[in-house]
PDB file of C-alpha atoms in Angstrom:
ATOM      1  CA  MET I   1     -47.954   5.335  -4.269  1.00 68.00           C
ATOM      2  CA  ASP I   2     -48.405   1.747  -5.251  1.00 87.00           C
ATOM      3  CA  HIS I   3     -47.404  -1.239  -3.121  1.00 89.00           C
ATOM      4  CA  LEU I   4     -44.114  -1.832  -4.965  1.00 90.00           C
ATOM      5  CA  GLN I   5     -43.065   1.719  -4.420  1.00 91.00           C
ATOM      6  CA  ARG I   6     -43.918   1.556  -0.798  1.00 92.00           C
ATOM      7  CA  LEU I   7     -41.563  -1.451  -0.475  1.00 92.00           C
ATOM      8  CA  ARG I   8     -38.760   0.375  -2.182  1.00 90.00           C
ATOM      9  CA  THR I   9     -39.232   3.351  -0.019  1.00 93.00           C
ATOM     10  CA  PHE I  10     -39.298   1.274   3.132  1.00 93.00           C
ATOM     11  CA  VAL I  11     -35.871  -0.311   2.046  1.00 90.00           C
ATOM     12  CA  ALA I  12     -34.392   3.021   1.213  1.00 89.00           C
ATOM     13  CA  VAL I  13     -35.490   4.489   4.666  1.00 91.00           C
ATOM     14  CA  ALA I  14     -34.278   1.373   6.534  1.00 89.00           C
ATOM     15  CA  GLU I  15     -30.915   1.234   4.732  1.00 85.00           C
ATOM     16  CA  SER I  16     -30.273   4.977   5.196  1.00 85.00           C
ATOM     17  CA  GLY I  17     -31.552   5.125   8.836  1.00 86.00           C
ATOM     18  CA  SER I  18     -33.464   8.280   7.949  1.00 88.00           C
ATOM     19  CA  PHE I  19     -36.672   9.289   6.330  1.00 91.00           C
ATOM     20  CA  ALA I  20     -35.106  12.368   4.866  1.00 89.00           C
ATOM     21  CA  ARG I  21     -32.140  10.385   3.396  1.00 86.00           C
ATOM     22  CA  GLY I  22     -34.298   7.544   2.185  1.00 89.00           C
ATOM     23  CA  ALA I  23     -36.667  10.126   0.554  1.00 90.00           C
ATOM     24  CA  ARG I  24     -33.774  11.789  -1.189  1.00 87.00           C
ATOM     25  CA  SER I  25     -32.515   8.503  -2.609  1.00 83.00           C
ATOM     26  CA  ARG I  26     -36.005   7.851  -4.010  1.00 85.00           C
ATOM     27  CA  ASP I  27     -36.380  11.406  -5.279  1.00 85.00           C
ATOM     28  CA  ILE I  28     -39.494  12.033  -3.151  1.00 90.00           C
ATOM     29  CA  SER I  29     -40.244  14.248  -0.199  1.00 91.00           C
ATOM     30  CA  ALA I  30     -39.665  13.210   3.371  1.00 90.00           C
ATOM     31  CA  PRO I  31     -43.359  13.451   4.257  1.00 91.00           C
ATOM     32  CA  ALA I  32     -44.218  11.166   1.344  1.00 92.00           C
ATOM     33  CA  ALA I  33     -41.663   8.638   2.585  1.00 92.00           C
ATOM     34  CA  THR I  34     -43.144   8.848   6.086  1.00 93.00           C
ATOM     35  CA  ARG I  35     -46.700   8.266   4.654  1.00 93.00           C
ATOM     36  CA  ALA I  36     -45.562   5.343   2.497  1.00 93.00           C
ATOM     37  CA  VAL I  37     -44.010   3.544   5.416  1.00 94.00           C
ATOM     38  CA  ALA I  38     -46.954   4.288   7.649  1.00 94.00           C
ATOM     39  CA  SER I  39     -49.301   2.918   4.889  1.00 93.00           C
ATOM     40  CA  LEU I  40     -47.128  -0.126   4.602  1.00 93.00           C
ATOM     41  CA  GLU I  41     -47.211  -0.770   8.327  1.00 93.00           C
ATOM     42  CA  LYS I  42     -50.977  -0.349   8.360  1.00 92.00           C
ATOM     43  CA  HIS I  43     -51.317  -2.831   5.479  1.00 92.00           C
ATOM     44  CA  LEU I  44     -49.275  -5.417   7.268  1.00 92.00           C
ATOM     45  CA  GLY I  45     -50.615  -4.777  10.787  1.00 93.00           C
ATOM     46  CA  ALA I  46     -47.097  -4.599  12.206  1.00 92.00           C
ATOM     47  CA  LEU I  47     -44.630  -1.822  13.295  1.00 93.00           C
ATOM     48  CA  LEU I  48     -41.529  -1.961  11.014  1.00 94.00           C
ATOM     49  CA  LEU I  49     -39.627   0.984  12.234  1.00 93.00           C
ATOM     50  CA  GLN I  50     -39.269   2.388  15.864  1.00 90.00           C
ATOM     51  CA  ARG I  51     -39.087   6.111  15.636  1.00 87.00           C
ATOM     52  CA  THR I  52     -37.707   8.553  18.265  1.00 81.00           C
ATOM     53  CA  THR I  53     -36.878  12.199  18.033  1.00 75.00           C
ATOM     54  CA  ARG I  54     -33.157  11.319  17.485  1.00 76.00           C
ATOM     55  CA  SER I  55     -33.020   7.863  15.849  1.00 79.00           C
ATOM     56  CA  LEU I  56     -34.812   5.312  13.716  1.00 88.00           C
ATOM     57  CA  ARG I  57     -34.303   1.599  14.076  1.00 88.00           C
ATOM     58  CA  LEU I  58     -35.905  -1.527  12.694  1.00 91.00           C
ATOM     59  CA  THR I  59     -38.218  -3.576  14.940  1.00 91.00           C
ATOM     60  CA  GLU I  60     -37.749  -7.388  14.937  1.00 90.00           C
ATOM     61  CA  PRO I  61     -40.564  -7.859  12.366  1.00 90.00           C
ATOM     62  CA  GLY I  62     -38.843  -4.965  10.413  1.00 91.00           C
ATOM     63  CA  GLU I  63     -35.631  -6.694  10.160  1.00 89.00           C
ATOM     64  CA  VAL I  64     -37.210  -9.829   8.929  1.00 89.00           C
ATOM     65  CA  PHE I  65     -39.306  -7.980   6.418  1.00 91.00           C
ATOM     66  CA  LEU I  66     -36.313  -5.948   5.111  1.00 89.00           C
ATOM     67  CA  ALA I  67     -34.366  -9.102   4.404  1.00 86.00           C
ATOM     68  CA  ASP I  68     -37.460 -10.435   2.444  1.00 86.00           C
ATOM     69  CA  CYS I  69     -37.960  -7.127   0.614  1.00 89.00           C
ATOM     70  CA  ARG I  70     -34.268  -7.015  -0.520  1.00 84.00           C
ATOM     71  CA  ARG I  71     -34.517 -10.513  -1.887  1.00 80.00           C
ATOM     72  CA  ILE I  72     -37.824  -9.931  -3.725  1.00 84.00           C
ATOM     73  CA  LEU I  73     -36.836  -6.613  -5.181  1.00 83.00           C
ATOM     74  CA  ALA I  74     -33.433  -8.096  -6.307  1.00 76.00           C
ATOM     75  CA  GLU I  75     -35.313 -10.847  -8.060  1.00 76.00           C
ATOM     76  CA  LEU I  76     -37.745  -8.356  -9.605  1.00 80.00           C
ATOM     77  CA  ASP I  77     -34.940  -6.095 -10.845  1.00 73.00           C
ATOM     78  CA  ALA I  78     -33.113  -9.139 -12.353  1.00 68.00           C
ATOM     79  CA  ALA I  79     -36.353 -10.128 -14.227  1.00 71.00           C
ATOM     80  CA  GLU I  80     -36.941  -6.596 -15.547  1.00 71.00           C
ATOM     81  CA  SER I  81     -33.302  -6.349 -16.503  1.00 66.00           C
ATOM     82  CA  ALA I  82     -33.487  -9.381 -18.537  1.00 61.00           C
ATOM     83  CA  VAL I  83     -36.419  -7.867 -20.569  1.00 66.00           C
ATOM     84  CA  THR I  84     -35.133  -4.272 -20.754  1.00 61.00           C
ATOM     85  CA  GLY I  85     -31.627  -5.038 -21.818  1.00 56.00           C
ATOM     86  CA  ALA I  86     -29.838  -4.098 -18.597  1.00 52.00           C
ATOM     87  CA  ARG I  87     -28.208  -7.448 -18.604  1.00 53.00           C
ATOM     88  CA  HIS I  88     -26.269  -6.176 -21.537  1.00 60.00           C
ATOM     89  CA  GLU I  89     -25.510  -2.559 -20.282  1.00 66.00           C
ATOM     90  CA  PRO I  90     -24.228  -1.972 -16.778  1.00 73.00           C
ATOM     91  CA  ARG I  91     -26.532   0.423 -14.837  1.00 75.00           C
ATOM     92  CA  GLY I  92     -27.948   0.840 -11.386  1.00 81.00           C
ATOM     93  CA  THR I  93     -26.282   0.483  -7.901  1.00 86.00           C
ATOM     94  CA  LEU I  94     -23.597  -2.127  -7.347  1.00 91.00           C
ATOM     95  CA  ALA I  95     -23.342  -3.304  -3.809  1.00 92.00           C
ATOM     96  CA  VAL I  96     -19.932  -4.823  -2.923  1.00 95.00           C
ATOM     97  CA  THR I  97     -18.555  -6.177   0.338  1.00 95.00           C
ATOM     98  CA  ALA I  98     -15.025  -7.317   1.374  1.00 96.00           C
ATOM     99  CA  PRO I  99     -12.929  -7.738   4.462  1.00 93.00           C
ATOM    100  CA  ALA I 100     -12.282  -4.438   6.113  1.00 92.00           C
ATOM    101  CA  LEU I 101      -8.537  -3.882   5.492  1.00 92.00           C
ATOM    102  CA  PHE I 102      -8.440  -5.647   2.121  1.00 95.00           C
ATOM    103  CA  GLY I 103     -11.536  -3.578   1.045  1.00 95.00           C
ATOM    104  CA  SER I 104     -10.123  -0.207   1.899  1.00 93.00           C
ATOM    105  CA  ARG I 105      -6.726  -0.986   0.373  1.00 92.00           C
ATOM    106  CA  HIS I 106      -7.577  -2.936  -2.728  1.00 95.00           C
ATOM    107  CA  ILE I 107     -11.345  -3.080  -3.561  1.00 96.00           C
ATOM    108  CA  ALA I 108     -12.048   0.619  -2.979  1.00 96.00           C
ATOM    109  CA  PRO I 109      -9.637   1.748  -5.661  1.00 95.00           C
ATOM    110  CA  LEU I 110     -11.183  -0.770  -8.026  1.00 95.00           C
ATOM    111  CA  LEU I 111     -14.562   0.699  -7.313  1.00 95.00           C
ATOM    112  CA  PHE I 112     -13.345   4.190  -7.966  1.00 95.00           C
ATOM    113  CA  GLU I 113     -11.924   3.070 -11.389  1.00 95.00           C
ATOM    114  CA  PHE I 114     -15.122   1.095 -12.326  1.00 94.00           C
ATOM    115  CA  LEU I 115     -17.310   4.157 -11.500  1.00 93.00           C
ATOM    116  CA  ASP I 116     -15.035   6.350 -13.671  1.00 93.00           C
ATOM    117  CA  ARG I 117     -15.524   3.803 -16.469  1.00 91.00           C
ATOM    118  CA  HIS I 118     -19.304   3.770 -16.035  1.00 91.00           C
ATOM    119  CA  PRO I 119     -20.567   7.310 -15.051  1.00 87.00           C
ATOM    120  CA  GLN I 120     -24.195   6.160 -15.120  1.00 85.00           C
ATOM    121  CA  MET I 121     -23.694   3.745 -12.227  1.00 88.00           C
ATOM    122  CA  GLN I 122     -23.647   4.123  -8.486  1.00 89.00           C
ATOM    123  CA  ALA I 123     -21.936   1.834  -5.888  1.00 92.00           C
ATOM    124  CA  ARG I 124     -22.415   0.884  -2.228  1.00 91.00           C
ATOM    125  CA  ALA I 125     -19.570  -0.702  -0.241  1.00 94.00           C
ATOM    126  CA  LEU I 126     -19.399  -2.375   3.075  1.00 94.00           C
ATOM    127  CA  PHE I 127     -15.915  -3.375   4.284  1.00 94.00           C
ATOM    128  CA  THR I 128     -16.302  -5.517   7.416  1.00 91.00           C
ATOM    129  CA  ASN I 129     -14.657  -8.598   8.921  1.00 88.00           C
ATOM    130  CA  ARG I 130     -18.048 -10.310   9.611  1.00 87.00           C
ATOM    131  CA  LEU I 131     -19.555 -12.625   7.089  1.00 85.00           C
ATOM    132  CA  VAL I 132     -22.100 -10.759   4.954  1.00 88.00           C
ATOM    133  CA  HIS I 133     -25.028 -12.711   3.713  1.00 86.00           C
ATOM    134  CA  LEU I 134     -25.322 -11.402   0.018  1.00 85.00           C
ATOM    135  CA  ILE I 135     -28.999 -11.971  -0.635  1.00 78.00           C
ATOM    136  CA  ASP I 136     -30.451 -11.229   2.678  1.00 78.00           C
ATOM    137  CA  GLU I 137     -28.400  -8.035   2.940  1.00 82.00           C
ATOM    138  CA  GLY I 138     -28.814  -6.932  -0.549  1.00 82.00           C
ATOM    139  CA  PHE I 139     -25.200  -7.171  -1.842  1.00 88.00           C
ATOM    140  CA  ASP I 140     -24.216  -8.131  -5.388  1.00 90.00           C
ATOM    141  CA  VAL I 141     -20.539  -9.113  -5.011  1.00 94.00           C
ATOM    142  CA  ALA I 142     -18.253 -10.102  -2.191  1.00 95.00           C
ATOM    143  CA  LEU I 143     -14.589 -10.900  -1.886  1.00 96.00           C
ATOM    144  CA  ARG I 144     -13.944 -13.719   0.287  1.00 95.00           C
ATOM    145  CA  ILE I 145     -10.479 -14.864   1.700  1.00 94.00           C
ATOM    146  CA  ALA I 146     -11.426 -18.305   2.927  1.00 90.00           C
ATOM    147  CA  VAL I 147     -12.053 -21.937   2.041  1.00 87.00           C
ATOM    148  CA  LEU I 148     -15.591 -21.599   0.646  1.00 83.00           C
ATOM    149  CA  PRO I 149     -18.373 -24.013   1.865  1.00 79.00           C
ATOM    150  CA  ASP I 150     -20.842 -25.363  -0.615  1.00 66.00           C
ATOM    151  CA  SER I 151     -23.436 -22.765  -1.394  1.00 69.00           C
ATOM    152  CA  GLY I 152     -25.580 -21.334  -4.201  1.00 72.00           C
ATOM    153  CA  LEU I 153     -23.092 -18.615  -4.889  1.00 80.00           C
ATOM    154  CA  THR I 154     -21.015 -18.453  -8.038  1.00 86.00           C
ATOM    155  CA  ALA I 155     -17.266 -18.211  -7.127  1.00 89.00           C
ATOM    156  CA  VAL I 156     -14.528 -16.778  -9.305  1.00 91.00           C
ATOM    157  CA  PRO I 157     -11.045 -17.604  -8.106  1.00 93.00           C
ATOM    158  CA  VAL I 158      -8.543 -14.610  -8.147  1.00 94.00           C
ATOM    159  CA  GLY I 159      -5.623 -16.058  -6.188  1.00 93.00           C
ATOM    160  CA  ARG I 160      -4.343 -17.479  -2.892  1.00 93.00           C
ATOM    161  CA  MET I 161      -3.183 -15.640   0.194  1.00 94.00           C
ATOM    162  CA  ARG I 162      -0.317 -16.625   2.548  1.00 92.00           C
ATOM    163  CA  ALA I 163      -0.929 -16.657   6.291  1.00 91.00           C
ATOM    164  CA  VAL I 164       2.360 -15.572   7.948  1.00 93.00           C
ATOM    165  CA  VAL I 165       3.751 -14.846  11.359  1.00 94.00           C
ATOM    166  CA  VAL I 166       5.636 -11.511  11.787  1.00 96.00           C
ATOM    167  CA  ALA I 167       7.428  -9.608  14.387  1.00 96.00           C
ATOM    168  CA  SER I 168       9.470  -6.411  14.557  1.00 96.00           C
ATOM    169  CA  PRO I 169      13.249  -6.609  14.555  1.00 96.00           C
ATOM    170  CA  ASP I 170      13.334  -4.833  17.913  1.00 95.00           C
ATOM    171  CA  TYR I 171      11.004  -7.562  19.550  1.00 95.00           C
ATOM    172  CA  LEU I 172      13.274 -10.268  17.981  1.00 95.00           C
ATOM    173  CA  ARG I 173      16.463  -8.700  19.393  1.00 95.00           C
ATOM    174  CA  ARG I 174      14.925  -8.579  22.915  1.00 94.00           C
ATOM    175  CA  HIS I 175      13.197 -12.004  22.912  1.00 94.00           C
ATOM    176  CA  GLY I 176      14.997 -14.149  20.273  1.00 94.00           C
ATOM    177  CA  VAL I 177      13.787 -15.693  16.988  1.00 94.00           C
ATOM    178  CA  PRO I 178      11.420 -18.681  17.056  1.00 93.00           C
ATOM    179  CA  ARG I 179      12.693 -21.466  14.792  1.00 91.00           C
ATOM    180  CA  GLU I 180       9.890 -23.926  15.338  1.00 89.00           C
ATOM    181  CA  PRO I 181       6.155 -23.608  16.267  1.00 89.00           C
ATOM    182  CA  ALA I 182       6.899 -25.201  19.675  1.00 87.00           C
ATOM    183  CA  ASP I 183       9.089 -22.135  20.415  1.00 90.00           C
ATOM    184  CA  LEU I 184       6.015 -19.898  20.417  1.00 89.00           C
ATOM    185  CA  LYS I 185       5.095 -20.694  24.031  1.00 88.00           C
ATOM    186  CA  GLN I 186       8.167 -18.789  25.053  1.00 90.00           C
ATOM    187  CA  HIS I 187       6.886 -15.692  23.188  1.00 93.00           C
ATOM    188  CA  ARG I 188       4.144 -13.080  23.641  1.00 93.00           C
ATOM    189  CA  ALA I 189       1.686 -12.236  20.828  1.00 93.00           C
ATOM    190  CA  ILE I 190      -1.074  -9.989  19.582  1.00 93.00           C
ATOM    191  CA  GLY I 191      -4.378 -11.921  19.290  1.00 89.00           C
ATOM    192  CA  PHE I 192      -7.176 -11.233  16.833  1.00 88.00           C
ATOM    193  CA  THR I 193     -10.927 -11.589  17.116  1.00 85.00           C
ATOM    194  CA  ILE I 194     -13.840 -11.012  14.831  1.00 78.00           C
ATOM    195  CA  GLU I 195     -17.133  -9.545  15.971  1.00 67.00           C
ATOM    196  CA  GLY I 196     -19.202 -12.218  17.589  1.00 54.00           C
ATOM    197  CA  GLN I 197     -16.658 -14.959  17.184  1.00 60.00           C
ATOM    198  CA  ASP I 198     -13.862 -16.594  19.232  1.00 60.00           C
ATOM    199  CA  ARG I 199     -10.213 -15.493  18.819  1.00 64.00           C
ATOM    200  CA  VAL I 200      -8.575 -16.647  15.635  1.00 62.00           C
ATOM    201  CA  ALA I 201      -6.474 -19.715  16.516  1.00 66.00           C
ATOM    202  CA  TRP I 202      -2.804 -20.122  15.614  1.00 78.00           C
ATOM    203  CA  SER I 203      -2.170 -23.011  13.326  1.00 77.00           C
ATOM    204  CA  PHE I 204       0.688 -24.395  11.220  1.00 81.00           C
ATOM    205  CA  ALA I 205       1.472 -27.078   8.768  1.00 74.00           C
ATOM    206  CA  ARG I 206       2.262 -30.278  10.710  1.00 63.00           C
ATOM    207  CA  ALA I 207       2.169 -28.249  13.983  1.00 52.00           C
ATOM    208  CA  ARG I 208       2.588 -29.984  17.260  1.00 50.00           C
ATOM    209  CA  ALA I 209      -0.114 -29.475  19.983  1.00 45.00           C
ATOM    210  CA  GLY I 210       0.529 -26.600  22.404  1.00 47.00           C
ATOM    211  CA  ALA I 211       2.371 -24.385  19.832  1.00 64.00           C
ATOM    212  CA  ALA I 212       0.635 -21.151  20.944  1.00 76.00           C
ATOM    213  CA  PRO I 213       2.119 -17.928  22.292  1.00 86.00           C
ATOM    214  CA  GLN I 214       0.742 -15.961  25.301  1.00 87.00           C
ATOM    215  CA  GLU I 215      -1.607 -13.254  23.805  1.00 88.00           C
ATOM    216  CA  ARG I 216      -1.019 -10.152  25.930  1.00 87.00           C
ATOM    217  CA  LEU I 217      -3.054  -7.994  23.688  1.00 91.00           C
ATOM    218  CA  ILE I 218      -6.246  -8.980  21.657  1.00 90.00           C
ATOM    219  CA  VAL I 219      -7.743  -6.589  19.107  1.00 91.00           C
ATOM    220  CA  ASN I 220     -10.497  -6.749  16.502  1.00 88.00           C
ATOM    221  CA  ALA I 221      -8.910  -4.425  13.922  1.00 89.00           C
ATOM    222  CA  ASN I 222      -6.151  -5.749  11.577  1.00 91.00           C
ATOM    223  CA  ASP I 223      -4.443  -2.330  11.204  1.00 92.00           C
ATOM    224  CA  VAL I 224      -4.145  -2.138  14.958  1.00 94.00           C
ATOM    225  CA  LYS I 225      -2.707  -5.622  15.097  1.00 94.00           C
ATOM    226  CA  VAL I 226      -0.129  -4.704  12.610  1.00 95.00           C
ATOM    227  CA  ALA I 227       0.692  -1.351  14.295  1.00 96.00           C
ATOM    228  CA  ALA I 228       1.109  -3.309  17.663  1.00 96.00           C
ATOM    229  CA  ALA I 229       3.500  -5.784  15.979  1.00 96.00           C
ATOM    230  CA  VAL I 230       5.564  -2.857  14.460  1.00 97.00           C
ATOM    231  CA  ALA I 231       5.623  -1.318  17.969  1.00 96.00           C
ATOM    232  CA  GLY I 232       7.254  -4.410  19.324  1.00 95.00           C
ATOM    233  CA  GLN I 233       4.312  -5.669  21.372  1.00 95.00           C
ATOM    234  CA  GLY I 234       4.718  -9.268  20.211  1.00 94.00           C
ATOM    235  CA  LEU I 235       4.352 -11.759  17.381  1.00 95.00           C
ATOM    236  CA  ALA I 236       1.334 -11.335  15.059  1.00 94.00           C
ATOM    237  CA  ARG I 237      -0.475 -13.751  12.759  1.00 92.00           C
ATOM    238  CA  ALA I 238      -1.559 -11.993   9.527  1.00 93.00           C
ATOM    239  CA  LEU I 239      -2.542 -12.527   5.982  1.00 93.00           C
ATOM    240  CA  ALA I 240       0.176 -11.401   3.533  1.00 94.00           C
ATOM    241  CA  TYR I 241      -1.683  -8.328   2.262  1.00 94.00           C
ATOM    242  CA  GLN I 242      -1.936  -6.908   5.762  1.00 94.00           C
ATOM    243  CA  VAL I 243       1.843  -6.596   6.207  1.00 94.00           C
ATOM    244  CA  THR I 244       3.221  -6.164   2.676  1.00 92.00           C
ATOM    245  CA  ASP I 245       4.564  -2.615   3.175  1.00 91.00           C
ATOM    246  CA  GLU I 246       5.855  -3.306   6.747  1.00 93.00           C
ATOM    247  CA  VAL I 247       7.908  -6.317   5.501  1.00 93.00           C
ATOM    248  CA  ARG I 248       9.253  -4.725   2.478  1.00 90.00           C
ATOM    249  CA  ASP I 249      10.481  -1.653   4.369  1.00 91.00           C
ATOM    250  CA  GLY I 250      11.974  -3.693   7.142  1.00 92.00           C
ATOM    251  CA  ARG I 251       9.596  -2.895   9.986  1.00 95.00           C
ATOM    252  CA  LEU I 252       8.446  -6.452  10.335  1.00 95.00           C
ATOM    253  CA  ARG I 253      10.170  -9.830   9.644  1.00 95.00           C
ATOM    254  CA  VAL I 254       8.417 -13.021   8.372  1.00 94.00           C
ATOM    255  CA  LEU I 255       9.080 -15.938  10.681  1.00 94.00           C
ATOM    256  CA  LEU I 256       8.491 -19.715  10.531  1.00 91.00           C
ATOM    257  CA  GLN I 257       8.050 -19.765   6.716  1.00 90.00           C
ATOM    258  CA  ALA I 258       8.750 -23.480   6.577  1.00 89.00           C
ATOM    259  CA  HIS I 259       5.724 -24.182   8.777  1.00 89.00           C
ATOM    260  CA  GLU I 260       3.171 -21.922   7.111  1.00 88.00           C
ATOM    261  CA  PRO I 261      -0.169 -23.555   6.478  1.00 88.00           C
ATOM    262  CA  PRO I 262      -1.469 -23.833   2.871  1.00 89.00           C
ATOM    263  CA  PRO I 263      -2.331 -20.455   1.387  1.00 91.00           C
ATOM    264  CA  VAL I 264      -5.919 -19.343   1.724  1.00 91.00           C
ATOM    265  CA  PRO I 265      -8.006 -19.229  -1.436  1.00 94.00           C
ATOM    266  CA  VAL I 266      -9.449 -15.914  -2.525  1.00 94.00           C
ATOM    267  CA  HIS I 267     -12.645 -15.646  -4.583  1.00 94.00           C
ATOM    268  CA  LEU I 268     -15.087 -13.109  -5.889  1.00 95.00           C
ATOM    269  CA  VAL I 269     -18.560 -14.554  -5.191  1.00 93.00           C
ATOM    270  CA  TYR I 270     -21.952 -13.503  -6.358  1.00 90.00           C
ATOM    271  CA  PRO I 271     -25.432 -15.040  -6.243  1.00 83.00           C
ATOM    272  CA  ALA I 272     -26.260 -17.529  -8.990  1.00 65.00           C
ATOM    273  CA  GLY I 273     -29.532 -17.383 -10.810  1.00 53.00           C
ATOM    274  CA  ARG I 274     -30.996 -16.870 -14.327  1.00 45.00           C
ATOM    275  CA  GLY I 275     -27.976 -14.769 -15.133  1.00 53.00           C
ATOM    276  CA  ALA I 276     -26.112 -11.989 -13.400  1.00 64.00           C
ATOM    277  CA  ALA I 277     -27.017  -8.471 -14.284  1.00 76.00           C
ATOM    278  CA  ALA I 278     -24.522  -6.588 -16.569  1.00 80.00           C
ATOM    279  CA  LYS I 279     -23.267  -4.605 -13.572  1.00 87.00           C
ATOM    280  CA  VAL I 280     -22.219  -7.755 -11.764  1.00 88.00           C
ATOM    281  CA  ARG I 281     -20.671  -9.494 -14.664  1.00 86.00           C
ATOM    282  CA  GLU I 282     -18.814  -6.425 -15.818  1.00 89.00           C
ATOM    283  CA  PHE I 283     -17.406  -5.704 -12.323  1.00 93.00           C
ATOM    284  CA  VAL I 284     -16.466  -9.302 -11.635  1.00 93.00           C
ATOM    285  CA  HIS I 285     -14.562  -9.486 -14.943  1.00 91.00           C
ATOM    286  CA  PHE I 286     -12.819  -6.135 -14.355  1.00 93.00           C
ATOM    287  CA  ALA I 287     -11.943  -6.848 -10.683  1.00 95.00           C
ATOM    288  CA  ALA I 288     -10.759 -10.382 -11.294  1.00 94.00           C
ATOM    289  CA  GLU I 289      -8.318  -9.201 -13.946  1.00 93.00           C
ATOM    290  CA  ARG I 290      -6.932  -6.495 -11.675  1.00 93.00           C
ATOM    291  CA  LEU I 291      -6.685  -8.822  -8.584  1.00 95.00           C
ATOM    292  CA  ARG I 292      -5.036 -11.643 -10.444  1.00 93.00           C
ATOM    293  CA  ALA I 293      -2.296  -9.183 -11.257  1.00 92.00           C
ATOM    294  CA  MET I 294      -1.484  -8.420  -7.611  1.00 92.00           C
ATOM    295  CA  PRO I 295       1.675 -10.221  -6.458  1.00 91.00           C
ATOM    296  CA  VAL I 296       0.424 -10.776  -2.916  1.00 90.00           C
ATOM    297  CA  LEU I 297      -2.408 -12.873  -4.339  1.00 91.00           C
ATOM    298  CA  GLN I 298       0.128 -14.950  -6.241  1.00 87.00           C
ATOM    299  CA  GLY I 299       2.321 -15.852  -3.358  1.00 81.00           C
ATOM    300  CA  ARG I 300       4.800 -12.980  -3.909  1.00 79.00           C
ATOM    301  CA  GLY I 301       5.243  -9.452  -2.496  1.00 71.00           C
ATOM    302  CA  LEU I 302       6.738 -10.359   0.820  1.00 77.00           C
ATOM    303  CA  GLU I 303      10.321 -10.408  -0.309  1.00 70.00           C
ATOM    304  CA  ALA I 304      12.817  -9.234   2.339  1.00 59.00           C
ATOM    305  CA  PRO I 305      14.148  -5.703   1.906  1.00 53.00           C
ATOM    306  CA  ARG I 306      17.242  -5.381  -0.102  1.00 56.00           C
ATOM    307  CA  ARG I 307      20.319  -4.191   1.681  1.00 54.00           C
ATOM    308  CA  ALA I 308      22.082  -1.209   0.130  1.00 46.00           C
ATOM    309  CA  ARG I 309      25.286  -2.121  -1.659  1.00 45.00           C
ATOM    310  CA  PRO I 310      28.495  -0.644  -0.357  1.00 47.00           C
ATOM    311  CA  PRO I 311      29.928   2.167  -2.502  1.00 48.00           C
ATOM    312  CA  LEU I 312      32.658   1.057  -4.984  1.00 45.00           C
ATOM    313  CA  SER I 313      36.142   2.183  -3.924  1.00 38.00           C
TER     314      SER I 313
END
């Protein structure tokens, strides 16, 4: 096995967490994959993978080397694609990442349809609330709901997302309806935190200092946050897509609409370079068209539920 194939085998084993699964993805035997990684470690003079009878994990040098391999192999694949014509015909594996709840609700169905359209392709998805570094972690496309910093990524705008405050009708009957951000200090709320980061702060347009509720419950999953709000545990801050169904069927009410901060921009982003591979260009074009048609990305979709009209006498 040549050096390039050893690198590809190492990446496959590291990403799958198993010699057997990595070998299957490379269409080689598990012993061949084991020999390839061992040969690579001998060549480098460093242990890349820590093996036990039950698990396989990257060493510190292995983590650094994996990031470098992903970047180098992505560049090599792009260069080969430019010559062989893959820039014109989608093929290979498309790696996509998005925020956890938005990904499972909206990006996953797009991936299913995209794969049905291109049977020769495969896809890998990571839906997580942490920031994924596309190049270092080997991803082709990300959906980002945030104000984007300056970077080397190409960004395709697909809409804007409202940030809203919601509560259940039962909670509001028991505790009253806040009319101004300053009223929030009299209320309890569900807080939210992202892995490795501080709790997400409450902010409003032209808000006064100290307009923050007491967070009796803090969670790190948006679906749990929404469920807690529906259960009457307090106010919750949410992006509009997270509570669309609950607002439309009356389980939650949107509050303080006049004080909402500016909507958050939503983009599809991918690494810039000599030219994106056909799989990236095709998916971004396909997904952008679908996402731009979503009401919740155009400031709609949170209309109050309609009351049933009384029967005519």
